Protein backbone atom coordinates (compact mmCIF):
# COMPACT_ATOMS: atom_id res chain seq x y z
CA UNK A 1 0.00 0.00 0.00
CA UNK A 2 1.35 3.44 -0.97
CA UNK A 3 1.11 5.95 1.85
CA UNK A 4 1.00 9.66 1.14
CA UNK A 5 3.67 11.71 2.93
CA UNK A 6 2.11 14.10 5.44
CA UNK A 7 3.55 17.48 6.32
CA UNK A 8 2.65 17.22 10.00
CA UNK A 9 4.34 13.84 10.55
CA UNK A 10 7.76 15.13 11.64
CA UNK A 11 6.20 17.66 14.00
CA UNK A 12 4.04 15.01 15.70
CA UNK A 13 6.88 12.50 15.91
CA UNK A 14 9.19 15.08 17.49
CA UNK A 15 6.72 16.58 19.94
CA UNK A 16 3.99 14.16 20.92
CA UNK A 17 4.10 12.90 24.51
CA UNK A 18 2.28 9.80 23.30
CA UNK A 19 5.33 8.32 21.59
CA UNK A 20 7.77 6.11 23.41
CA UNK A 21 11.10 7.91 23.38
CA UNK A 22 14.31 6.47 21.95
CA UNK A 23 15.95 6.24 25.40
CA UNK A 24 13.17 3.95 26.56
CA UNK A 25 14.30 1.39 29.13
CA UNK A 26 11.22 -0.77 29.54
CA UNK A 27 9.91 1.47 32.30
CA UNK A 28 6.24 1.33 31.40
CA UNK A 29 5.24 2.58 34.86
CA UNK A 30 6.85 5.90 33.91
CA UNK A 31 4.33 6.26 31.10
CA UNK A 32 1.19 4.79 32.62
CA UNK A 33 1.74 5.76 36.25
CA UNK A 34 0.70 2.27 37.34
CA UNK A 35 1.81 -1.33 37.12
CA UNK A 36 -1.44 -2.48 35.51
CA UNK A 37 -1.99 -5.00 32.78
CA UNK A 38 -0.29 -4.23 29.44
CA UNK A 39 -2.10 -4.90 26.15
CA UNK A 40 -0.32 -4.52 22.83
CA UNK A 41 -1.48 -4.08 19.24
CA UNK A 42 1.00 -4.64 16.42
CA UNK A 43 0.45 -2.97 13.04
CA UNK A 44 -2.16 -0.61 14.51
CA UNK A 45 -2.59 1.47 11.34
CA UNK A 46 -4.63 4.63 12.00
CA UNK A 47 -5.53 3.44 15.48
CA UNK A 48 -9.33 3.24 15.52
CA UNK A 49 -9.19 -0.09 17.39
CA UNK A 50 -6.59 0.73 20.04
CA UNK A 51 -8.13 4.11 20.86
CA UNK A 52 -11.59 2.59 21.27
CA UNK A 53 -10.12 -0.15 23.48
CA UNK A 54 -8.41 2.48 25.62
CA UNK A 55 -11.70 4.41 25.92
CA UNK A 56 -13.69 1.33 26.91
CA UNK A 57 -11.17 -0.33 29.20
CA UNK A 58 -9.79 2.47 31.36
CA UNK A 59 -8.24 0.02 33.85
CA UNK A 60 -5.92 -1.48 31.21
CA UNK A 61 -2.75 -0.03 29.69
CA UNK A 62 -2.50 -0.07 25.89
CA UNK A 63 0.48 0.16 23.57
CA UNK A 64 0.25 0.23 19.79
CA UNK A 65 3.13 -0.42 17.43
CA UNK A 66 3.24 0.63 13.79
CA UNK A 67 6.12 0.78 11.35
CA UNK A 68 4.85 3.63 9.18
CA UNK A 69 5.14 7.16 10.66
CA UNK A 70 2.70 8.71 8.17
CA UNK A 71 0.04 6.22 9.27
CA UNK A 72 0.57 6.12 13.03
CA UNK A 73 0.25 9.88 13.40
CA UNK A 74 -3.52 9.50 12.82
CA UNK A 75 -3.63 7.03 15.73
CA UNK A 76 -1.67 9.43 17.94
CA UNK A 77 -3.94 12.34 17.04
CA UNK A 78 -7.03 10.32 18.02
CA UNK A 79 -5.49 9.54 21.44
CA UNK A 80 -4.56 13.18 22.00
CA UNK A 81 -7.99 14.42 20.95
CA UNK A 82 -9.62 12.08 23.49
CA UNK A 83 -7.07 12.95 26.22
CA UNK A 84 -6.38 9.25 26.72
CA UNK A 85 -3.80 8.55 29.41
CA UNK A 86 -3.81 4.75 29.02
CA UNK A 87 -2.46 4.45 25.48
CA UNK A 88 1.05 5.03 24.05
CA UNK A 89 2.66 4.39 20.69
CA UNK A 90 5.84 2.80 19.38
CA UNK A 91 6.97 3.77 15.88
CA UNK A 92 9.06 0.74 14.97
CA UNK A 93 9.18 -2.60 13.20
CA UNK A 94 7.63 -5.59 14.99
CA UNK A 95 10.92 -7.39 14.57
CA UNK A 96 12.27 -5.09 17.33
CA UNK A 97 9.49 -5.96 19.77
CA UNK A 98 11.77 -7.51 22.38
CA UNK A 99 13.53 -4.16 22.87
CA UNK A 100 10.42 -2.78 24.53
CA UNK A 101 9.15 -5.50 26.84
CA UNK A 102 10.31 -7.73 29.65
CA UNK A 103 9.59 -11.45 29.58
CA UNK A 104 5.96 -12.12 30.43
CA UNK A 105 4.98 -8.44 30.50
CA UNK A 106 2.14 -8.43 27.95
CA UNK A 107 -1.21 -9.97 28.83
CA UNK A 108 -3.06 -9.39 25.55
CA UNK A 109 -1.70 -9.04 22.01
CA UNK A 110 -3.86 -7.96 19.07
CA UNK A 111 -3.03 -8.66 15.43
CA UNK A 112 -5.65 -7.08 13.18
CA UNK A 113 -5.63 -7.49 9.40
CA UNK A 114 -1.88 -7.87 9.04
CA UNK A 115 -0.43 -8.13 5.54
CA UNK A 116 -1.15 -11.68 4.25
CA UNK A 117 2.08 -12.12 2.24
CA UNK A 118 0.35 -14.72 -0.01
CA UNK A 119 3.47 -16.03 -1.75
CA UNK A 120 4.95 -19.09 -0.03
CA UNK A 121 8.45 -17.66 -0.29
CA UNK A 122 7.28 -14.71 1.87
CA UNK A 123 5.67 -16.85 4.59
CA UNK A 124 8.28 -15.77 7.16
CA UNK A 125 7.01 -12.19 6.87
CA UNK A 126 3.52 -13.11 8.08
CA UNK A 127 3.05 -11.82 11.62
CA UNK A 128 1.73 -15.22 12.68
CA UNK A 129 4.73 -17.16 11.36
CA UNK A 130 6.36 -19.31 14.05
CA UNK A 131 9.42 -17.04 14.15
CA UNK A 132 7.18 -14.17 15.30
CA UNK A 133 5.24 -16.48 17.63
CA UNK A 134 8.55 -17.30 19.37
CA UNK A 135 9.02 -13.60 20.15
CA UNK A 136 5.40 -13.16 21.28
CA UNK A 137 5.80 -16.16 23.58
CA UNK A 138 8.69 -14.42 25.33
CA UNK A 139 6.84 -11.20 26.05
CA UNK A 140 3.44 -12.75 26.77
CA UNK A 141 2.42 -13.41 30.36
CA UNK A 142 1.61 -16.97 31.43
CA UNK A 143 -1.76 -17.70 29.80
CA UNK A 144 -1.33 -14.48 27.78
CA UNK A 145 -3.66 -14.25 24.82
CA UNK A 146 -3.39 -13.33 21.13
CA UNK A 147 -6.52 -11.95 19.44
CA UNK A 148 -6.29 -12.39 15.69
CA UNK A 149 -8.54 -11.01 12.93
CA UNK A 150 -8.13 -11.16 9.17
CA UNK A 151 -10.11 -11.00 5.93
CA UNK A 152 -7.79 -13.54 4.31
CA UNK A 153 -8.84 -17.20 4.64
CA UNK A 154 -5.49 -18.62 3.55
CA UNK A 155 -3.67 -16.52 6.12
CA UNK A 156 -6.25 -17.54 8.72
CA UNK A 157 -5.79 -21.27 8.07
CA UNK A 158 -2.00 -20.83 8.07
CA UNK A 159 -2.22 -18.95 11.37
CA UNK A 160 -4.43 -21.55 13.06
CA UNK A 161 -1.82 -24.18 12.22
CA UNK A 162 1.05 -22.02 13.43
CA UNK A 163 -0.69 -21.24 16.74
CA UNK A 164 -1.60 -24.88 17.35
CA UNK A 165 1.88 -26.16 16.48
CA UNK A 166 3.63 -23.62 18.70
CA UNK A 167 2.10 -24.03 22.12
CA UNK A 168 -1.13 -22.05 21.87
CA UNK A 169 -4.63 -23.28 22.61
CA UNK A 170 -7.22 -21.99 20.15
CA UNK A 171 -10.56 -20.57 21.31
CA UNK A 172 -13.54 -18.91 19.63
CA UNK A 173 -12.52 -19.79 16.07
CA UNK A 174 -14.93 -17.92 13.75
CA UNK A 175 -15.12 -18.03 9.96
CA UNK A 176 -17.59 -15.14 9.81
CA UNK A 177 -17.29 -13.11 12.98
CA UNK A 178 -20.07 -10.64 12.26
CA UNK A 179 -22.74 -12.99 10.91
CA UNK A 180 -22.12 -16.17 12.91
CA UNK A 181 -20.75 -14.88 16.21
CA UNK A 182 -22.38 -11.50 16.87
CA UNK A 183 -22.33 -12.26 20.61
CA UNK A 184 -18.52 -11.95 20.75
CA UNK A 185 -17.44 -8.51 21.90
CA UNK A 186 -15.76 -6.88 18.92
CA UNK A 187 -14.20 -3.50 18.32
CA UNK A 188 -13.81 -2.71 14.63
CA UNK A 189 -10.62 -1.54 12.97
CA UNK A 190 -10.35 0.77 9.94
CA UNK A 191 -9.69 -2.16 7.59
CA UNK A 192 -12.50 -4.18 9.09
CA UNK A 193 -14.96 -1.35 8.38
CA UNK A 194 -13.96 -1.41 4.72
CA UNK A 195 -14.32 -5.19 4.43
CA UNK A 196 -17.73 -5.11 6.11
CA UNK A 197 -18.98 -2.56 3.59
CA UNK A 198 -17.92 -5.07 0.89
CA UNK A 199 -19.84 -7.79 2.79
CA UNK A 200 -16.68 -9.86 3.24
CA UNK A 201 -16.42 -12.40 6.08
CA UNK A 202 -14.02 -11.65 8.91
CA UNK A 203 -12.00 -14.55 10.31
CA UNK A 204 -11.26 -14.45 14.03
CA UNK A 205 -9.63 -16.53 16.72
CA UNK A 206 -8.08 -16.28 20.15
CA UNK A 207 -4.81 -18.11 20.88
CA UNK A 208 -3.96 -18.69 24.53
CA UNK A 209 -0.39 -19.41 25.50
CA UNK A 210 0.13 -22.75 27.20
CA UNK A 211 3.20 -22.21 29.38
CA UNK A 212 3.91 -25.90 29.91
CA UNK A 213 4.66 -26.35 26.18
CA UNK A 214 8.20 -25.65 24.94
CA UNK A 215 9.14 -22.00 24.43
C1 LIG B 1 -3.39 -3.91 6.48
S1 LIG B 1 -2.93 -2.71 7.62
C2 LIG B 1 -4.08 -2.95 8.98
C3 LIG B 1 -4.14 -1.76 9.90
C4 LIG B 1 -5.06 -1.92 11.14
N1 LIG B 1 -4.59 -2.98 11.99
C5 LIG B 1 -6.48 -2.16 10.71
O1 LIG B 1 -6.95 -3.29 10.88
O2 LIG B 1 -7.13 -1.22 10.25
C6 LIG B 1 -1.42 -3.40 8.29
C7 LIG B 1 -0.61 -2.40 9.09
O3 LIG B 1 0.52 -3.06 9.64
C8 LIG B 1 1.65 -2.22 9.50
N2 LIG B 1 2.85 -3.09 9.48
C9 LIG B 1 3.20 -3.93 8.48
N3 LIG B 1 4.36 -4.54 8.81
C10 LIG B 1 4.73 -4.08 10.02
C11 LIG B 1 5.84 -4.32 10.87
N4 LIG B 1 6.80 -5.18 10.50
N5 LIG B 1 5.93 -3.68 12.04
C12 LIG B 1 4.95 -2.80 12.41
N6 LIG B 1 3.87 -2.52 11.66
C13 LIG B 1 3.75 -3.15 10.47
C14 LIG B 1 1.41 -1.49 8.19
O4 LIG B 1 2.17 -0.28 8.09
C15 LIG B 1 -0.08 -1.24 8.24
O5 LIG B 1 -0.42 -0.03 8.86
Coordinates of C-alpha atoms and ligand atoms in Angstrom, one line a residue:
X1 CA 0.0 0.0 0.0
X2 CA 1.3 3.4 -1.0
X3 CA 1.1 5.9 1.8
X4 CA 1.0 9.7 1.1
X5 CA 3.7 11.7 2.9
X6 CA 2.1 14.1 5.4
X7 CA 3.6 17.5 6.3
X8 CA 2.7 17.2 10.0
X9 CA 4.3 13.8 10.6
X10 CA 7.8 15.1 11.6
X11 CA 6.2 17.7 14.0
X12 CA 4.0 15.0 15.7
X13 CA 6.9 12.5 15.9
X14 CA 9.2 15.1 17.5
X15 CA 6.7 16.6 19.9
X16 CA 4.0 14.2 20.9
X17 CA 4.1 12.9 24.5
X18 CA 2.3 9.8 23.3
X19 CA 5.3 8.3 21.6
X20 CA 7.8 6.1 23.4
X21 CA 11.1 7.9 23.4
X22 CA 14.3 6.5 21.9
X23 CA 16.0 6.2 25.4
X24 CA 13.2 4.0 26.6
X25 CA 14.3 1.4 29.1
X26 CA 11.2 -0.8 29.5
X27 CA 9.9 1.5 32.3
X28 CA 6.2 1.3 31.4
X29 CA 5.2 2.6 34.9
X30 CA 6.8 5.9 33.9
X31 CA 4.3 6.3 31.1
X32 CA 1.2 4.8 32.6
X33 CA 1.7 5.8 36.3
X34 CA 0.7 2.3 37.3
X35 CA 1.8 -1.3 37.1
X36 CA -1.4 -2.5 35.5
X37 CA -2.0 -5.0 32.8
X38 CA -0.3 -4.2 29.4
X39 CA -2.1 -4.9 26.2
X40 CA -0.3 -4.5 22.8
X41 CA -1.5 -4.1 19.2
X42 CA 1.0 -4.6 16.4
X43 CA 0.4 -3.0 13.0
X44 CA -2.2 -0.6 14.5
X45 CA -2.6 1.5 11.3
X46 CA -4.6 4.6 12.0
X47 CA -5.5 3.4 15.5
X48 CA -9.3 3.2 15.5
X49 CA -9.2 -0.1 17.4
X50 CA -6.6 0.7 20.0
X51 CA -8.1 4.1 20.9
X52 CA -11.6 2.6 21.3
X53 CA -10.1 -0.2 23.5
X54 CA -8.4 2.5 25.6
X55 CA -11.7 4.4 25.9
X56 CA -13.7 1.3 26.9
X57 CA -11.2 -0.3 29.2
X58 CA -9.8 2.5 31.4
X59 CA -8.2 0.0 33.8
X60 CA -5.9 -1.5 31.2
X61 CA -2.8 0.0 29.7
X62 CA -2.5 -0.1 25.9
X63 CA 0.5 0.2 23.6
X64 CA 0.2 0.2 19.8
X65 CA 3.1 -0.4 17.4
X66 CA 3.2 0.6 13.8
X67 CA 6.1 0.8 11.3
X68 CA 4.8 3.6 9.2
X69 CA 5.1 7.2 10.7
X70 CA 2.7 8.7 8.2
X71 CA 0.0 6.2 9.3
X72 CA 0.6 6.1 13.0
X73 CA 0.2 9.9 13.4
X74 CA -3.5 9.5 12.8
X75 CA -3.6 7.0 15.7
X76 CA -1.7 9.4 17.9
X77 CA -3.9 12.3 17.0
X78 CA -7.0 10.3 18.0
X79 CA -5.5 9.5 21.4
X80 CA -4.6 13.2 22.0
X81 CA -8.0 14.4 21.0
X82 CA -9.6 12.1 23.5
X83 CA -7.1 13.0 26.2
X84 CA -6.4 9.3 26.7
X85 CA -3.8 8.6 29.4
X86 CA -3.8 4.8 29.0
X87 CA -2.5 4.4 25.5
X88 CA 1.1 5.0 24.0
X89 CA 2.7 4.4 20.7
X90 CA 5.8 2.8 19.4
X91 CA 7.0 3.8 15.9
X92 CA 9.1 0.7 15.0
X93 CA 9.2 -2.6 13.2
X94 CA 7.6 -5.6 15.0
X95 CA 10.9 -7.4 14.6
X96 CA 12.3 -5.1 17.3
X97 CA 9.5 -6.0 19.8
X98 CA 11.8 -7.5 22.4
X99 CA 13.5 -4.2 22.9
X100 CA 10.4 -2.8 24.5
X101 CA 9.1 -5.5 26.8
X102 CA 10.3 -7.7 29.7
X103 CA 9.6 -11.5 29.6
X104 CA 6.0 -12.1 30.4
X105 CA 5.0 -8.4 30.5
X106 CA 2.1 -8.4 28.0
X107 CA -1.2 -10.0 28.8
X108 CA -3.1 -9.4 25.5
X109 CA -1.7 -9.0 22.0
X110 CA -3.9 -8.0 19.1
X111 CA -3.0 -8.7 15.4
X112 CA -5.7 -7.1 13.2
X113 CA -5.6 -7.5 9.4
X114 CA -1.9 -7.9 9.0
X115 CA -0.4 -8.1 5.5
X116 CA -1.2 -11.7 4.2
X117 CA 2.1 -12.1 2.2
X118 CA 0.3 -14.7 0.0
X119 CA 3.5 -16.0 -1.8
X120 CA 4.9 -19.1 0.0
X121 CA 8.5 -17.7 -0.3
X122 CA 7.3 -14.7 1.9
X123 CA 5.7 -16.9 4.6
X124 CA 8.3 -15.8 7.2
X125 CA 7.0 -12.2 6.9
X126 CA 3.5 -13.1 8.1
X127 CA 3.1 -11.8 11.6
X128 CA 1.7 -15.2 12.7
X129 CA 4.7 -17.2 11.4
X130 CA 6.4 -19.3 14.0
X131 CA 9.4 -17.0 14.2
X132 CA 7.2 -14.2 15.3
X133 CA 5.2 -16.5 17.6
X134 CA 8.6 -17.3 19.4
X135 CA 9.0 -13.6 20.1
X136 CA 5.4 -13.2 21.3
X137 CA 5.8 -16.2 23.6
X138 CA 8.7 -14.4 25.3
X139 CA 6.8 -11.2 26.1
X140 CA 3.4 -12.8 26.8
X141 CA 2.4 -13.4 30.4
X142 CA 1.6 -17.0 31.4
X143 CA -1.8 -17.7 29.8
X144 CA -1.3 -14.5 27.8
X145 CA -3.7 -14.2 24.8
X146 CA -3.4 -13.3 21.1
X147 CA -6.5 -12.0 19.4
X148 CA -6.3 -12.4 15.7
X149 CA -8.5 -11.0 12.9
X150 CA -8.1 -11.2 9.2
X151 CA -10.1 -11.0 5.9
X152 CA -7.8 -13.5 4.3
X153 CA -8.8 -17.2 4.6
X154 CA -5.5 -18.6 3.6
X155 CA -3.7 -16.5 6.1
X156 CA -6.2 -17.5 8.7
X157 CA -5.8 -21.3 8.1
X158 CA -2.0 -20.8 8.1
X159 CA -2.2 -19.0 11.4
X160 CA -4.4 -21.5 13.1
X161 CA -1.8 -24.2 12.2
X162 CA 1.0 -22.0 13.4
X163 CA -0.7 -21.2 16.7
X164 CA -1.6 -24.9 17.4
X165 CA 1.9 -26.2 16.5
X166 CA 3.6 -23.6 18.7
X167 CA 2.1 -24.0 22.1
X168 CA -1.1 -22.0 21.9
X169 CA -4.6 -23.3 22.6
X170 CA -7.2 -22.0 20.1
X171 CA -10.6 -20.6 21.3
X172 CA -13.5 -18.9 19.6
X173 CA -12.5 -19.8 16.1
X174 CA -14.9 -17.9 13.8
X175 CA -15.1 -18.0 10.0
X176 CA -17.6 -15.1 9.8
X177 CA -17.3 -13.1 13.0
X178 CA -20.1 -10.6 12.3
X179 CA -22.7 -13.0 10.9
X180 CA -22.1 -16.2 12.9
X181 CA -20.7 -14.9 16.2
X182 CA -22.4 -11.5 16.9
X183 CA -22.3 -12.3 20.6
X184 CA -18.5 -11.9 20.7
X185 CA -17.4 -8.5 21.9
X186 CA -15.8 -6.9 18.9
X187 CA -14.2 -3.5 18.3
X188 CA -13.8 -2.7 14.6
X189 CA -10.6 -1.5 13.0
X190 CA -10.3 0.8 9.9
X191 CA -9.7 -2.2 7.6
X192 CA -12.5 -4.2 9.1
X193 CA -15.0 -1.4 8.4
X194 CA -14.0 -1.4 4.7
X195 CA -14.3 -5.2 4.4
X196 CA -17.7 -5.1 6.1
X197 CA -19.0 -2.6 3.6
X198 CA -17.9 -5.1 0.9
X199 CA -19.8 -7.8 2.8
X200 CA -16.7 -9.9 3.2
X201 CA -16.4 -12.4 6.1
X202 CA -14.0 -11.6 8.9
X203 CA -12.0 -14.5 10.3
X204 CA -11.3 -14.5 14.0
X205 CA -9.6 -16.5 16.7
X206 CA -8.1 -16.3 20.2
X207 CA -4.8 -18.1 20.9
X208 CA -4.0 -18.7 24.5
X209 CA -0.4 -19.4 25.5
X210 CA 0.1 -22.8 27.2
X211 CA 3.2 -22.2 29.4
X212 CA 3.9 -25.9 29.9
X213 CA 4.7 -26.3 26.2
X214 CA 8.2 -25.7 24.9
X215 CA 9.1 -22.0 24.4
Ligands
LIG1 C1 -3.4 -3.9 6.5 S1 -2.9 -2.7 7.6 C2 -4.1 -2.9 9.0 C3 -4.1 -1.8 9.9 C4 -5.1 -1.9 11.1 N1 -4.6 -3.0 12.0 C5 -6.5 -2.2 10.7 O1 -7.0 -3.3 10.9 O2 -7.1 -1.2 10.2 C6 -1.4 -3.4 8.3 C7 -0.6 -2.4 9.1 O3 0.5 -3.1 9.6 C8 1.7 -2.2 9.5 N2 2.8 -3.1 9.5 C9 3.2 -3.9 8.5 N3 4.4 -4.5 8.8 C10 4.7 -4.1 10.0 C11 5.8 -4.3 10.9 N4 6.8 -5.2 10.5 N5 5.9 -3.7 12.0 C12 5.0 -2.8 12.4 N6 3.9 -2.5 11.7 C13 3.7 -3.2 10.5 C14 1.4 -1.5 8.2 O4 2.2 -0.3 8.1 C15 -0.1 -1.2 8.2 O5 -0.4 0.0 8.9

